[in-house]
Amino acid sequence: MEESFIIKQKQRLQEEKKLLEKGLETFAKRDPEIKGNWNSMFPEFGASETGGSRMEVAQDEVEEYLKRLPLEQAMEIKLQNIEKAIKKISQKKYGKCEKCNKNIARERLEVHPSAKFCTKCQHAIL
Ligand SMILES: [Zn+2]
């Protein structure tokens, strides 16, 4: 794989990483104990404009919190995959399938810069 392509992919991965971290920061905090782990923050809506009771506001907060959890998890996994791909670039292993060790098709990497597997292995997993 040529160097210029890898440099381009690295830029894309770093941009995606920044966006994900920015998104996560709006509703989650980095776990100081576990690297790469984020914790959803419990929302505090305060008194609602419609004059809802304290109980109703609390229910809305719980609802929002439960919505955040799966989103946070999905973003966290995506972020970890991106970090892994960036690491693979520095180890000169970028673009190799983690299962069969063959090169991942360039077209696939262009769509998914953080792809871990080649199309064949990915289909075998799913
Ligand atoms: Zn493979």
XYZ file of N, CA and C and ligand atoms in Angstrom:
379
model
N 0.841 -1.191 0.000
C 0.000 0.000 0.000
C 0.877 1.242 0.000
N 0.521 2.184 -0.863
C 1.443 3.316 -0.954
C 1.281 4.299 0.208
N 2.390 4.944 0.506
C 2.495 5.859 1.648
C 1.449 6.981 1.600
N 1.237 7.549 0.420
C 0.324 8.697 0.324
C -1.100 8.294 0.713
N -1.477 7.068 0.352
C -2.808 6.585 0.713
C -2.925 6.439 2.225
N -1.888 5.887 2.830
C -1.899 5.678 4.279
C -1.934 7.015 5.022
N -1.201 7.989 4.514
C -1.210 9.323 5.146
C -2.609 9.924 5.094
N -3.253 9.736 3.948
C -4.606 10.259 3.780
C -5.568 9.568 4.767
N -5.411 8.268 4.874
C -6.269 7.503 5.785
C -6.044 7.933 7.236
N -4.796 8.181 7.562
C -4.459 8.593 8.934
C -5.138 9.920 9.253
N -5.115 10.842 8.305
C -5.781 12.132 8.518
C -7.271 11.948 8.731
N -7.850 11.086 7.912
C -9.289 10.838 8.048
C -9.613 10.230 9.408
N -8.783 9.283 9.829
C -9.007 8.629 11.126
C -8.881 9.629 12.267
N -7.896 10.498 12.174
C -7.710 11.474 13.248
C -8.850 12.475 13.302
N -9.370 12.828 12.128
C -10.514 13.737 12.095
C -11.748 13.073 12.709
N -11.939 11.814 12.332
C -13.089 11.070 12.851
C -12.980 10.916 14.369
N -11.759 10.692 14.820
C -11.503 10.540 16.248
C -11.885 11.818 16.989
N -11.462 12.952 16.457
C -11.771 14.242 17.073
C -13.278 14.461 17.164
N -13.968 14.152 16.068
C -15.415 14.346 16.033
C -16.113 13.475 17.069
N -15.671 12.227 17.154
C -16.273 11.301 18.110
C -16.035 11.762 19.547
N -14.808 12.203 19.815
C -14.493 12.652 21.174
C -15.312 13.883 21.527
N -15.453 14.770 20.563
C -16.249 15.975 20.776
C -17.704 15.596 21.072
N -18.218 14.653 20.301
C -19.591 14.205 20.503
C -19.773 13.560 21.858
N -18.822 12.734 22.230
C -18.910 12.045 23.524
C -18.831 13.034 24.683
N -17.999 14.050 24.513
C -17.826 15.016 25.600
C -19.107 15.770 25.940
N -20.055 15.801 25.006
C -21.291 16.532 25.288
C -22.179 15.800 26.288
N -22.001 14.496 26.417
C -22.882 13.788 27.354
C -22.178 12.708 28.171
N -20.867 12.592 28.006
C -20.155 11.576 28.769
C -18.813 12.131 29.251
N -18.271 11.443 30.237
C -16.967 11.842 30.778
C -15.995 10.693 30.590
N -14.745 11.033 30.356
C -13.708 10.022 30.287
C -13.562 9.353 31.648
N -13.424 8.057 31.624
C -13.188 7.323 32.864
C -11.722 7.530 33.254
N -11.458 8.120 34.439
C -10.057 8.358 34.806
C -9.304 7.064 35.130
N -10.052 6.003 35.421
C -9.425 4.737 35.804
C -9.105 3.857 34.594
N -10.075 3.741 33.700
C -9.897 2.828 32.561
C -9.717 3.626 31.279
N -8.581 3.438 30.662
C -8.282 4.165 29.434
C -9.243 3.738 28.321
N -9.766 4.712 27.616
C -10.658 4.402 26.495
C -12.095 4.184 26.911
N -12.342 4.250 28.208
C -13.709 4.060 28.672
C -14.351 5.409 28.971
N -15.630 5.518 28.626
C -16.363 6.751 28.886
C -17.590 6.410 29.722
N -18.009 7.342 30.555
C -19.209 7.141 31.352
C -20.236 8.203 31.002
N -21.426 7.747 30.706
C -22.507 8.687 30.418
C -22.805 9.506 31.663
N -23.061 10.796 31.463
C -23.406 11.637 32.596
C -24.912 11.598 32.776
N -25.321 11.696 34.006
C -26.752 11.746 34.252
C -27.230 13.159 33.934
N -28.237 13.286 33.076
C -28.661 14.634 32.688
C -29.411 15.348 33.801
N -29.287 16.664 33.811
C -30.070 17.456 34.763
C -30.811 18.519 33.982
N -32.074 18.300 33.803
C -32.861 19.214 32.982
C -33.301 20.460 33.752
N -33.384 20.365 35.066
C -33.903 21.481 35.845
C -35.405 21.568 35.635
N -35.985 22.643 36.092
C -37.434 22.790 35.949
C -37.787 22.912 34.471
N -38.788 22.194 34.045
C -39.150 22.252 32.636
C -39.925 23.523 32.340
N -39.814 23.982 31.104
C -40.474 25.236 30.717
C -41.993 25.092 30.721
N -42.434 23.876 30.475
C -43.871 23.659 30.419
C -44.470 23.549 31.824
N -43.609 23.695 32.817
C -44.105 23.646 34.182
C -44.404 22.245 34.674
N -43.715 21.275 34.131
C -43.904 19.891 34.568
C -43.460 19.730 36.011
N -44.041 18.793 36.674
C -43.696 18.575 38.071
C -42.281 18.030 38.183
N -41.712 18.080 39.352
C -40.374 17.561 39.636
C -40.289 16.078 39.245
N -41.368 15.384 39.493
C -41.445 13.961 39.169
C -41.330 13.739 37.665
N -42.049 14.555 36.904
C -42.009 14.422 35.445
C -40.621 14.726 34.896
N -40.011 15.746 35.460
C -38.658 16.107 35.032
C -37.710 14.943 35.321
N -37.845 14.361 36.496
C -36.991 13.228 36.876
C -37.185 12.065 35.910
N -38.418 11.840 35.501
C -38.682 10.755 34.551
C -38.018 11.033 33.205
N -38.100 12.297 32.773
C -37.451 12.678 31.519
C -35.947 12.469 31.594
N -35.390 12.779 32.756
C -33.943 12.626 32.928
C -33.532 11.161 32.829
N -34.305 10.303 33.453
C -34.005 8.873 33.416
C -34.125 8.361 31.972
N -35.158 8.809 31.294
C -35.373 8.402 29.911
C -34.189 8.805 29.031
N -33.765 10.042 29.221
C -32.642 10.560 28.442
C -31.372 9.769 28.756
N -31.174 9.487 30.024
C -29.988 8.738 30.445
C -29.968 7.355 29.782
N -31.118 6.694 29.760
C -31.196 5.358 29.172
C -30.971 5.399 27.660
N -31.286 6.540 27.063
C -31.024 6.697 25.634
C -29.533 6.892 25.385
N -28.885 7.543 26.327
C -27.465 7.849 26.154
C -26.584 6.604 26.230
N -26.963 5.667 27.094
C -26.090 4.521 27.345
C -25.693 3.744 26.084
N -26.670 3.288 25.283
C -26.257 2.528 24.089
C -25.500 3.387 23.077
N -25.866 4.664 23.004
C -25.190 5.577 22.088
C -23.739 5.750 22.510
N -23.545 5.933 23.798
C -22.198 6.105 24.331
C -21.354 4.859 24.048
N -21.977 3.697 24.242
C -21.252 2.457 24.026
C -20.846 2.297 22.556
N -21.783 2.619 21.663
C -21.505 2.479 20.234
C -20.389 3.436 19.817
N -20.443 4.661 20.341
C -19.417 5.639 19.986
C -18.069 5.252 20.574
N -18.113 4.694 21.765
C -16.880 4.279 22.435
C -16.188 3.167 21.638
N -16.968 2.210 21.159
C -16.405 1.106 20.381
C -15.800 1.644 19.077
N -16.533 2.565 18.461
C -16.052 3.160 17.217
C -14.724 3.886 17.446
N -14.680 4.609 18.539
C -13.475 5.353 18.885
C -12.298 4.408 19.128
N -12.569 3.306 19.793
C -11.501 2.332 20.057
C -10.985 1.723 18.753
N -11.913 1.455 17.827
C -11.506 0.911 16.528
C -10.623 1.895 15.770
N -10.987 3.167 15.870
C -10.204 4.194 15.182
C -8.811 4.289 15.785
N -8.757 4.278 17.107
C -7.454 4.352 17.777
C -6.583 3.145 17.423
N -7.237 2.009 17.297
C -6.524 0.793 16.936
C -5.958 0.913 15.512
N -6.770 1.476 14.626
C -6.324 1.635 13.236
C -5.148 2.604 13.161
N -5.200 3.676 13.968
C -4.094 4.641 13.982
C -2.820 3.957 14.499
N -3.004 3.110 15.489
C -1.876 2.374 16.046
C -1.281 1.426 14.990
N -2.177 0.808 14.221
C -1.716 -0.109 13.183
C -0.899 0.627 12.119
N -1.264 1.883 11.881
C -0.496 2.666 10.906
C 0.933 2.843 11.418
N 1.054 3.195 12.711
C 2.404 3.416 13.248
C 3.193 2.112 13.337
N 2.486 0.998 13.381
C 3.180 -0.304 13.428
C 3.374 -0.882 12.032
N 2.996 -0.111 11.040
C 3.096 -0.518 9.628
C 2.269 -1.774 9.331
N 1.157 -1.893 10.031
C 0.296 -3.056 9.805
C -1.037 -2.627 9.225
N -1.140 -1.363 8.898
C -2.433 -0.851 8.445
C -2.866 -1.512 7.134
N -4.161 -1.828 7.063
C -4.710 -2.387 5.829
C -4.619 -3.899 5.749
N -4.123 -4.511 6.831
C -4.058 -5.980 6.848
C -5.230 -6.515 7.658
N -5.842 -7.556 7.146
C -6.964 -8.186 7.838
C -6.462 -8.834 9.127
N -7.181 -8.603 10.238
C -6.739 -9.149 11.523
C -6.990 -10.645 11.642
N -7.734 -11.169 10.692
C -8.039 -12.591 10.766
C -7.161 -13.410 9.816
N -7.174 -13.064 8.539
C -6.423 -13.874 7.566
C -5.105 -13.222 7.163
N -4.865 -11.982 7.650
C -3.619 -11.283 7.399
C -3.390 -10.874 5.940
N -4.436 -10.975 5.137
C -4.309 -10.519 3.746
C -4.624 -9.030 3.695
N -4.248 -8.408 2.602
C -4.533 -6.982 2.467
C -6.034 -6.749 2.318
N -6.512 -5.735 3.003
C -7.918 -5.348 2.861
C -8.009 -4.482 1.601
N -9.045 -4.706 0.814
C -9.201 -3.956 -0.437
C -9.234 -2.453 -0.169
N -8.551 -1.747 -1.008
C -8.451 -0.297 -0.861
C -9.825 0.382 -0.902
N -10.704 -0.121 -1.747
C -12.051 0.468 -1.845
C -12.769 0.344 -0.492
N -12.512 -0.778 0.172
C -13.143 -0.993 1.482
C -12.578 -0.018 2.511
N -11.279 0.181 2.466
C -10.641 1.097 3.416
C -11.077 2.537 3.173
N -11.391 2.827 1.914
C -11.837 4.187 1.628
C -13.211 4.453 2.252
N -14.034 3.410 2.298
C -15.355 3.558 2.905
C -15.255 3.444 4.426
N -14.473 2.482 4.883
C -14.278 2.257 6.328
C -12.793 2.330 6.662
N -12.291 3.524 6.955
C -10.848 3.629 7.228
C -10.393 2.780 8.423
N -11.337 2.458 9.334
C -10.922 1.681 10.501
C -11.298 0.205 10.379
N -11.547 -0.263 9.157
C -11.918 -1.672 8.958
C -10.844 -2.600 9.528
N -11.295 -3.629 10.253
C -10.348 -4.562 10.864
C -10.166 -5.816 10.016
N -11.222 -6.124 9.251
C -11.186 -7.372 8.496
C -11.414 -7.124 7.012
N -10.970 -8.048 6.206
C -11.262 -7.975 4.777
C -12.739 -8.342 4.588
N -13.247 -8.073 3.419
C -14.674 -8.305 3.171
C -15.052 -9.754 3.446
N -14.191 -10.658 3.025
C -14.478 -12.082 3.178
C -14.602 -12.488 4.646
N -13.647 -12.060 5.452
C -13.680 -12.412 6.876
C -14.841 -11.691 7.587
N -15.105 -10.463 7.193
C -16.199 -9.713 7.802
C -17.514 -10.456 7.580
N -17.692 -10.976 6.380
C -18.935 -11.707 6.073
C -19.003 -13.016 6.853
N -17.848 -13.591 7.087
C -17.821 -14.849 7.845
C -18.237 -14.619 9.287
N -17.925 -13.404 9.810
C -18.259 -13.083 11.200
C -19.749 -12.807 11.352
N -20.272 -12.051 10.400
C -21.686 -11.646 10.500
C -22.656 -12.787 10.224
Zn -9.519 -11.653 6.076
